[in-house]
Coordinates of C-alpha atoms in Angstrom, one line a residue:
M19 CA 24.6 -11.3 29.6
F20 CA 25.5 -14.0 32.2
R21 CA 25.7 -17.7 31.2
F22 CA 25.7 -21.0 33.1
R23 CA 24.3 -24.5 32.8
L24 CA 21.8 -26.4 34.9
G25 CA 22.6 -30.0 33.9
S26 CA 22.5 -30.1 30.1
V27 CA 20.4 -26.9 29.8
P28 CA 22.2 -23.7 29.0
V29 CA 20.8 -20.6 30.8
H30 CA 21.4 -17.1 29.6
I31 CA 20.5 -14.2 31.9
H32 CA 20.1 -11.0 29.9
T33 CA 20.8 -7.6 31.5
S34 CA 17.2 -6.6 30.7
H35 CA 16.0 -9.2 33.2
L36 CA 18.1 -7.9 36.0
L37 CA 17.1 -4.3 35.3
F38 CA 13.4 -5.2 35.1
S39 CA 13.5 -7.1 38.4
A40 CA 15.4 -4.2 40.1
V41 CA 12.8 -1.7 38.9
F42 CA 9.9 -3.9 39.9
A43 CA 11.4 -4.4 43.3
Y44 CA 12.0 -0.7 43.8
Q45 CA 8.4 0.1 42.7
S46 CA 7.1 -2.3 45.3
L47 CA 8.8 -0.5 48.2
P48 CA 6.4 -0.2 51.2
V49 CA 5.1 3.2 52.1
P50 CA 6.7 4.6 55.3
G51 CA 4.4 4.7 58.3
R52 CA 2.1 1.9 57.0
H53 CA 2.3 -1.8 57.7
S54 CA 3.4 -3.3 54.4
G55 CA 2.5 -6.9 54.7
A56 CA 5.8 -7.6 53.0
G57 CA 7.5 -9.3 55.9
W58 CA 10.3 -8.3 58.2
L59 CA 12.4 -6.4 55.6
G60 CA 9.4 -4.5 54.4
D61 CA 8.2 -3.5 57.9
Q62 CA 11.7 -2.5 58.9
L63 CA 11.9 -0.2 55.8
A64 CA 8.4 1.1 56.3
D65 CA 9.2 2.1 59.9
R66 CA 12.2 4.2 58.9
A67 CA 12.8 7.3 56.9
A68 CA 13.8 6.0 53.5
P69 CA 16.3 8.7 52.6
G70 CA 18.4 7.9 55.7
H71 CA 18.4 4.1 55.3
M72 CA 19.7 3.3 51.9
G73 CA 21.0 0.0 53.2
A74 CA 17.5 -1.2 54.0
V75 CA 16.3 -0.1 50.5
A76 CA 19.2 -2.0 48.9
A77 CA 18.5 -5.1 51.0
Y78 CA 14.8 -5.0 50.1
V79 CA 15.5 -4.6 46.3
L80 CA 18.2 -7.3 46.3
A81 CA 15.9 -9.7 48.2
W82 CA 13.1 -9.2 45.7
M83 CA 15.5 -9.5 42.7
F84 CA 16.6 -12.9 44.1
I85 CA 12.9 -14.0 44.6
I86 CA 12.1 -13.0 41.0
F87 CA 15.2 -14.6 39.6
V88 CA 14.6 -18.0 41.3
S89 CA 10.9 -18.0 40.6
V90 CA 11.3 -17.3 36.9
L91 CA 14.2 -19.8 36.6
V92 CA 12.2 -22.5 38.2
H93 CA 9.3 -21.7 35.9
E94 CA 11.4 -21.9 32.8
M95 CA 13.2 -25.1 34.0
G96 CA 9.7 -26.7 34.1
H97 CA 9.4 -26.0 30.4
A98 CA 13.0 -27.3 29.8
V99 CA 12.5 -30.6 31.7
A100 CA 9.4 -31.2 29.6
F101 CA 11.3 -30.5 26.4
R102 CA 14.1 -32.9 27.5
F103 CA 11.5 -35.6 28.3
F104 CA 10.3 -35.3 24.7
G105 CA 13.9 -35.6 23.4
Y106 CA 14.7 -32.0 22.6
R107 CA 17.8 -29.9 23.6
P108 CA 16.3 -26.9 25.2
S109 CA 17.9 -23.6 26.2
V110 CA 16.6 -20.9 28.6
D111 CA 16.9 -17.1 28.3
L112 CA 15.8 -14.9 31.1
V113 CA 14.7 -11.5 29.6
F114 CA 12.6 -8.6 30.8
M115 CA 9.7 -9.7 33.0
G116 CA 10.1 -13.4 32.4
G117 CA 11.9 -15.9 30.2
V118 CA 11.9 -17.9 27.0
T119 CA 12.6 -21.6 26.8
R120 CA 13.2 -22.9 23.3
P121 CA 13.1 -26.6 22.3
N122 CA 15.7 -25.8 19.5
T123 CA 14.1 -27.8 16.7
D124 CA 13.2 -26.7 13.2
A125 CA 10.0 -28.8 13.1
P126 CA 6.8 -27.4 14.7
L127 CA 5.9 -29.0 18.0
P128 CA 3.0 -31.6 17.9
W129 CA 0.0 -30.2 19.7
H130 CA 0.2 -32.5 22.7
K131 CA 3.8 -31.8 23.3
D132 CA 3.1 -28.0 23.0
V133 CA 0.3 -28.3 25.6
V134 CA 2.3 -30.4 28.1
S135 CA 5.5 -28.3 27.8
S136 CA 3.5 -25.1 28.1
F137 CA 1.8 -26.4 31.3
A138 CA 5.0 -27.6 32.8
G139 CA 6.2 -24.1 33.5
P140 CA 3.3 -23.0 35.7
L141 CA 3.2 -26.4 37.3
A142 CA 6.8 -26.0 38.4
G143 CA 6.0 -22.6 39.8
L144 CA 3.0 -23.9 41.7
T145 CA 5.0 -26.7 43.1
L146 CA 7.7 -24.3 44.4
G147 CA 5.0 -22.1 45.9
V148 CA 3.3 -25.0 47.7
L149 CA 6.6 -26.3 49.0
C150 CA 7.5 -22.8 50.4
W151 CA 4.0 -22.6 52.0
A152 CA 4.4 -26.0 53.6
V153 CA 7.8 -25.1 55.0
L154 CA 6.6 -21.7 56.2
M155 CA 3.8 -23.4 58.2
Q156 CA 6.4 -25.4 60.0
V157 CA 8.9 -22.7 60.8
R158 CA 6.7 -19.6 60.9
G159 CA 7.8 -17.1 63.6
R160 CA 11.2 -18.7 64.2
S161 CA 13.1 -16.4 61.8
E162 CA 11.9 -13.1 60.3
V163 CA 14.2 -13.6 57.3
A164 CA 12.8 -17.1 56.6
D165 CA 9.3 -15.7 57.0
F166 CA 10.0 -13.0 54.5
F167 CA 11.5 -15.2 51.8
L168 CA 9.2 -18.2 52.2
G169 CA 6.1 -16.0 52.3
N170 CA 7.1 -14.0 49.2
F171 CA 8.3 -17.0 47.3
F172 CA 4.8 -18.5 47.9
F173 CA 3.1 -15.2 46.8
A174 CA 5.3 -14.6 43.7
N175 CA 5.0 -18.2 42.4
M176 CA 1.2 -18.4 43.0
V177 CA 0.6 -15.1 41.2
W178 CA 3.0 -15.8 38.4
A179 CA 1.5 -19.3 37.8
V180 CA -2.1 -18.0 37.7
L181 CA -1.1 -15.1 35.5
N182 CA 0.7 -17.4 33.1
L183 CA -2.3 -19.8 32.8
L184 CA -4.6 -17.0 31.5
P185 CA -5.6 -17.9 27.9
V186 CA -3.7 -15.0 26.4
P187 CA -0.7 -15.4 24.0
P188 CA 2.2 -15.2 24.6
L189 CA 1.5 -16.5 28.1
D190 CA 1.6 -20.3 28.6
G191 CA -2.2 -20.4 29.0
G192 CA -2.4 -18.7 25.6
H193 CA -0.2 -21.4 24.0
I194 CA -2.4 -24.1 25.6
S195 CA -5.7 -22.6 24.6
T196 CA -4.5 -21.9 21.0
A197 CA -3.1 -25.4 20.6
L198 CA -6.2 -27.1 21.9
A199 CA -8.7 -24.9 20.0
T200 CA -6.7 -25.4 16.7
R201 CA -6.5 -29.1 17.3
M202 CA -10.3 -29.4 17.8
F203 CA -11.7 -26.7 15.4
G204 CA -8.8 -26.0 13.0
R205 CA -8.4 -22.4 11.7
R206 CA -11.7 -21.4 13.3
G207 CA -10.4 -22.5 16.7
F208 CA -7.3 -20.4 16.2
I209 CA -9.4 -17.3 15.5
V210 CA -11.7 -18.0 18.5
S211 CA -8.8 -18.4 20.9
H212 CA -7.4 -15.0 19.8
V213 CA -10.8 -13.3 20.0
L214 CA -11.1 -14.7 23.6
A215 CA -7.6 -13.4 24.4
L216 CA -8.4 -10.0 23.0
G217 CA -11.6 -9.8 25.0
L218 CA -9.8 -10.9 28.2
C219 CA -7.1 -8.3 27.6
V220 CA -9.7 -5.5 27.2
G221 CA -11.3 -6.6 30.5
V222 CA -8.0 -6.7 32.4
V223 CA -7.0 -3.3 31.1
L224 CA -10.3 -1.7 32.2
L225 CA -10.0 -3.3 35.7
S226 CA -6.4 -2.1 35.9
I227 CA -7.4 1.5 35.1
K228 CA -10.1 1.3 37.7
S229 CA -7.9 -0.1 40.3
G230 CA -4.8 2.0 39.5
A231 CA -2.6 -1.1 38.5
L232 CA -0.8 0.7 35.8
F233 CA 1.8 -2.0 35.1
M234 CA -0.8 -4.7 34.7
G235 CA -2.8 -2.5 32.4
I236 CA 0.2 -1.7 30.1
L237 CA 1.2 -5.4 30.1
F238 CA -2.2 -6.6 29.0
A239 CA -2.6 -3.7 26.5
M240 CA 0.5 -5.0 24.8
F241 CA -0.9 -8.6 24.8
G242 CA -4.2 -7.3 23.4
Y243 CA -2.5 -5.4 20.7
Q244 CA -0.6 -8.5 19.7
A245 CA -3.8 -10.6 19.6
F246 CA -5.4 -7.9 17.5
R247 CA -2.5 -7.9 15.0
V248 CA -2.7 -11.7 14.7
L249 CA -6.5 -11.5 14.0
A250 CA -6.0 -8.7 11.5
D251 CA -3.3 -10.7 9.7
V252 CA -5.5 -13.8 9.5
M253 CA -8.4 -11.8 8.2
R254 CA -6.2 -10.2 5.6
A255 CA -4.8 -13.6 4.5
R256 CA -8.3 -15.0 4.1
S257 CA -9.3 -12.0 2.1
E258 CA -6.2 -12.3 -0.2
A259 CA -6.7 -16.0 -0.6
K260 CA -10.3 -15.4 -1.7
E261 CA -9.1 -12.6 -4.0
E262 CA -6.6 -15.0 -5.6
E263 CA -9.6 -16.9 -7.1
G264 CA -11.2 -13.7 -8.5
P265 CA -10.9 -12.0 -11.9
N266 CA -8.4 -9.4 -10.7
A267 CA -5.8 -11.9 -9.7
Q268 CA -6.4 -13.7 -13.0
G269 CA -5.7 -10.4 -14.8
L270 CA -2.5 -10.0 -12.9
R271 CA -1.4 -13.5 -13.8
E272 CA -2.1 -12.8 -17.5
A273 CA 0.0 -9.6 -17.2
Q274 CA 2.9 -11.6 -15.6
Q275 CA 2.8 -14.1 -18.4
A276 CA 2.9 -11.3 -21.0
L277 CA 5.9 -9.9 -19.2
R278 CA 7.7 -13.3 -19.3
E279 CA 7.0 -13.5 -23.0
D280 CA 8.3 -9.9 -23.5
R281 CA 4.9 -8.7 -24.7
L282 CA 5.5 -5.5 -22.9
D283 CA 2.6 -3.5 -24.3
D284 CA 0.1 -6.2 -23.3
A285 CA 1.6 -6.5 -19.8
W286 CA 1.4 -2.7 -19.3
R287 CA -2.3 -2.7 -20.5
L288 CA -3.3 -5.7 -18.4
G289 CA -1.5 -4.4 -15.3
N290 CA -3.1 -1.0 -15.5
R291 CA -6.5 -2.5 -16.0
V292 CA -6.0 -4.4 -12.7
L293 CA -5.1 -1.1 -10.9
E294 CA -8.2 0.6 -12.2
T295 CA -10.4 -1.9 -10.3
E296 CA -11.8 -0.7 -6.9
G297 CA -11.5 -2.6 -3.7
L298 CA -8.2 -4.3 -4.4
S299 CA -6.3 -5.8 -1.5
A300 CA -3.0 -4.2 -0.5
G301 CA -1.1 -7.3 -1.5
L302 CA -2.6 -7.4 -5.0
I303 CA -2.0 -3.6 -5.5
S304 CA 1.6 -4.1 -4.4
R305 CA 2.2 -7.0 -6.8
T306 CA 0.7 -5.1 -9.7
H307 CA 3.0 -2.1 -9.0
Y308 CA 5.9 -4.5 -8.9
L309 CA 5.0 -5.9 -12.3
L310 CA 4.4 -2.4 -13.9
G311 CA 7.8 -1.3 -12.5
W312 CA 9.5 -4.1 -14.4
V313 CA 7.5 -3.4 -17.5
A314 CA 8.5 0.3 -17.4
L315 CA 12.1 -0.7 -16.8
K316 CA 12.2 -3.1 -19.8
Q317 CA 10.6 -0.3 -22.0
G318 CA 13.4 2.0 -20.9
H319 CA 11.3 4.3 -18.8
G320 CA 13.1 5.0 -15.6
R321 CA 10.7 7.5 -14.0
P322 CA 7.5 5.3 -14.2
A323 CA 9.6 2.4 -13.0
L324 CA 10.6 4.3 -9.9
D325 CA 7.1 5.5 -9.3
H326 CA 5.7 1.9 -9.4
F327 CA 8.6 0.4 -7.3
S328 CA 8.0 3.0 -4.6
Q329 CA 4.5 1.7 -4.1
V330 CA 5.6 -1.9 -3.6
Q331 CA 5.0 -3.1 0.0
G332 CA 5.5 -6.5 1.5
Q333 CA 8.0 -7.8 -1.0
P334 CA 11.5 -6.8 -2.0
V335 CA 12.4 -4.9 -5.1
E336 CA 15.7 -6.1 -6.6
M337 CA 18.5 -3.7 -6.0
H338 CA 19.7 -3.9 -9.6
A339 CA 16.2 -2.9 -10.8
V340 CA 16.3 0.3 -8.7
A341 CA 19.8 1.0 -9.9
A342 CA 18.7 0.6 -13.5
A343 CA 15.8 2.9 -13.0
F344 CA 18.0 5.6 -11.6
S345 CA 20.4 5.1 -14.5
L346 CA 17.6 5.6 -17.0
V347 CA 16.5 8.9 -15.4
G348 CA 20.0 10.2 -15.5
D349 CA 20.7 10.1 -11.8
D350 CA 24.0 8.2 -12.0
A351 CA 25.2 9.7 -8.7
R352 CA 22.5 7.7 -6.9
A353 CA 22.5 4.8 -9.4
V354 CA 26.2 4.0 -8.8
G355 CA 25.6 3.2 -5.1
Y356 CA 22.7 0.9 -5.9
W357 CA 24.8 -0.9 -8.6
K358 CA 27.6 -1.3 -6.1
Q359 CA 25.3 -2.8 -3.5
A360 CA 23.6 -5.0 -6.0
W361 CA 27.0 -6.3 -7.2
G362 CA 28.1 -7.0 -3.6
E363 CA 25.0 -9.0 -2.9
S364 CA 24.8 -11.0 -6.2
Q365 CA 28.5 -11.1 -7.4
D366 CA 26.9 -11.2 -10.9
R367 CA 29.2 -10.1 -13.7
T368 CA 26.4 -8.4 -15.6
V369 CA 25.6 -6.3 -12.6
M370 CA 29.3 -5.6 -12.1
H371 CA 29.6 -4.3 -15.7
E372 CA 26.5 -2.1 -15.1
Y373 CA 28.2 -0.7 -12.0
A374 CA 31.3 -0.1 -14.1
G375 CA 29.2 1.6 -16.7
A376 CA 27.7 3.9 -14.1
L377 CA 31.2 4.8 -13.0
I378 CA 32.2 5.6 -16.6
R379 CA 29.3 7.9 -17.0
L380 CA 30.4 9.7 -13.9
G381 CA 33.9 10.2 -15.4
Q382 CA 35.5 7.6 -13.1
V383 CA 36.9 5.5 -15.9
N384 CA 40.1 4.3 -14.1
E385 CA 38.1 3.2 -11.1
A386 CA 35.7 1.3 -13.4
L387 CA 38.5 -0.5 -15.2
R388 CA 40.1 -1.5 -11.9
L389 CA 37.1 -3.7 -10.9
P390 CA 38.2 -7.3 -10.5
G391 CA 37.7 -9.2 -13.8
V392 CA 36.0 -6.3 -15.6
D393 CA 35.8 -6.5 -19.4
P394 CA 36.4 -3.0 -20.8
A395 CA 34.2 -3.6 -23.8
S396 CA 31.3 -4.7 -21.7
A397 CA 31.7 -1.9 -19.3
F398 CA 31.7 0.8 -22.0
R399 CA 28.7 -0.8 -23.7
C400 CA 26.7 -0.6 -20.5
A401 CA 27.8 3.0 -20.1
E402 CA 26.8 3.9 -23.6
R403 CA 23.5 1.9 -23.7
A404 CA 21.9 3.8 -20.8
L405 CA 22.8 7.1 -22.4
F406 CA 21.4 6.0 -25.7
I407 CA 18.1 4.7 -24.1
R408 CA 17.4 8.0 -22.3
G409 CA 18.1 10.0 -25.5
A410 CA 21.4 11.5 -24.7
Y411 CA 22.8 10.6 -28.1
S412 CA 25.8 12.9 -28.3
E413 CA 27.0 11.8 -24.8
A414 CA 26.5 8.1 -25.8
A415 CA 28.5 8.7 -28.9
A416 CA 31.3 10.4 -27.0
V417 CA 31.4 7.5 -24.5
G418 CA 31.5 5.0 -27.4
E419 CA 34.3 6.7 -29.2
A420 CA 36.3 7.0 -25.9
A421 CA 35.8 3.3 -25.4
L422 CA 37.8 2.5 -28.6
K423 CA 40.9 3.6 -26.8
H424 CA 40.5 0.8 -24.2
A425 CA 38.6 -1.7 -26.3
P426 CA 38.9 -1.5 -30.1
D427 CA 35.8 -3.5 -30.8
P428 CA 33.8 -3.2 -34.1
G429 CA 30.5 -3.4 -32.2
I430 CA 31.4 -0.4 -30.0
A431 CA 32.4 1.6 -33.0
Y432 CA 29.2 0.8 -34.8
D433 CA 27.1 1.7 -31.7
A434 CA 28.9 5.0 -31.5
A435 CA 28.1 5.6 -35.2
C436 CA 24.4 4.9 -34.5
A437 CA 24.4 7.4 -31.6
F438 CA 26.0 10.1 -33.8
A439 CA 23.4 9.4 -36.5
R440 CA 20.6 9.8 -33.9
A441 CA 22.1 13.1 -32.8
G442 CA 22.1 14.3 -36.5
N443 CA 25.9 14.3 -36.8
V444 CA 26.3 12.6 -40.2
T445 CA 30.0 13.3 -40.6
D446 CA 31.1 11.7 -37.4
S447 CA 28.6 8.8 -37.8
V448 CA 30.2 7.9 -41.2
R449 CA 33.7 8.3 -39.6
L450 CA 32.8 5.8 -36.9
L451 CA 31.2 3.4 -39.4
Q452 CA 34.5 3.4 -41.3
R453 CA 36.3 2.7 -38.0
A454 CA 33.9 -0.2 -37.4
E455 CA 34.8 -1.5 -40.9
E456 CA 38.5 -1.3 -40.1
L457 CA 38.0 -3.3 -36.9
G458 CA 36.1 -6.0 -38.9
F459 CA 32.4 -5.0 -39.1
Q460 CA 30.9 -6.6 -42.3
D461 CA 27.1 -6.8 -41.9
A462 CA 26.0 -4.5 -44.7
A463 CA 22.4 -5.9 -44.7
Y464 CA 21.9 -5.1 -41.1
A465 CA 23.4 -1.6 -41.4
A466 CA 21.2 -0.9 -44.4
S467 CA 18.0 -1.7 -42.5
D468 CA 19.0 -0.3 -39.1
E469 CA 16.6 2.5 -38.0
D470 CA 19.3 4.1 -36.0
L471 CA 21.1 5.0 -39.2
A472 CA 18.0 6.3 -41.0
H473 CA 19.5 9.9 -41.0
L474 CA 22.3 8.6 -43.3
H475 CA 20.1 7.1 -46.0
G476 CA 20.9 8.7 -49.3
H477 CA 24.1 10.4 -48.0
P478 CA 26.9 9.7 -50.6
A479 CA 29.5 8.8 -48.0
F480 CA 27.2 6.3 -46.3
E481 CA 26.0 4.8 -49.6
A482 CA 29.7 4.4 -50.7
W483 CA 30.5 2.7 -47.3
L484 CA 27.6 0.3 -47.8
A485 CA 28.6 -0.4 -51.4
R486 CA 32.2 -1.1 -50.3
L487 CA 30.9 -3.4 -47.5
R488 CA 28.6 -5.5 -49.7
P489 CA 31.3 -7.2 -51.8
A490 CA 33.3 -7.9 -48.7
A491 CA 30.3 -9.5 -47.1
S492 CA 29.6 -11.7 -50.2
T493 CA 33.2 -12.8 -50.2

């Protein structure tokens, strides 16, 4: 990239602009043996065998690169002068076949400023072309080099100005027609301007194919595709806006409210009812899958959560949600990477402890406990909870018991006892309950009604533990 300033306007010349102008110049080389109409340099080249006269080829290419560079720069400076007149601080970038001049403002341009500044570029090119023609009429025949440059400056600027005034975005004429049509007719005018642009592009492409102008055909095919995409997006937005007023969108809103209130069964039922409806828009389908993914996650079902999240389009799925889903299905090797990325993006301590929990489940305890500011008890609780939810009770109990070496916490000991009970291991469950008592656990009423300890009801050791705990709780 090359940089310089013209007055207060910074100009950036991208390498792509120089490459494009060189390719364009080379493609326009005259055919040997035929009068080219391209002036002295072109005729000199046409009268010689090209392979033996690389100097003439280089001179012709460099001359046309200079003509393209100056013509595009003058065109863009026309836009820049208009922006400066309106009080903006413009910058110019020369890229590919043309350039881009930005007013460098966060606010959208008023329609009249958009029209004037868009027209200023072609007007500057037309002015340069007319001046070159006027000078050429005065000095024609005196210098072959002057004839070549003045004639081709006139030709290049006339063609470039007329081309840019066609009502096809992103050309200047497209900006002008869209701004005027939108100003006069609102959204309908915007649609009409792009329908006109699409029709014009189709016509130019057909003429280009018939005449063999391959470059022009490709260029307007790209413009036409862009106009088609804009129209498709507008139609889709109108359809979705209309759908937002319908019963399906209302059903989704009810499901979202149920999720916020933790009525997970209702949210799941309402969300699936929306998906069963035919003719939904892609946006509504995607939002419903997003909702159902979160419902499944909160219910502890990792596989359905992943299935629904994979069908979400057009909106991001939180990285920690994907990580939690992989943790619930037992794929900690993949989950740990997502947890690490989620922690790096959010710097949230809860996410960091989930990351540490995933490391612990992978056996990387030392690495987990080296995380900055990690609380060992919280990290081991996260490690144990995912195992417990997915039904790996023996593994959860083993992680909980191992945690006591790093964090002698009564809650951790009690959770490990619950995991042992769920696994049917009464002896170790009672042993961990006694350990929880030693560490300060005293809530006998909670333990007596805890469904996780249902396997222990009636067992002498458990009943004795409860009986011993009740007087202590009363005291």
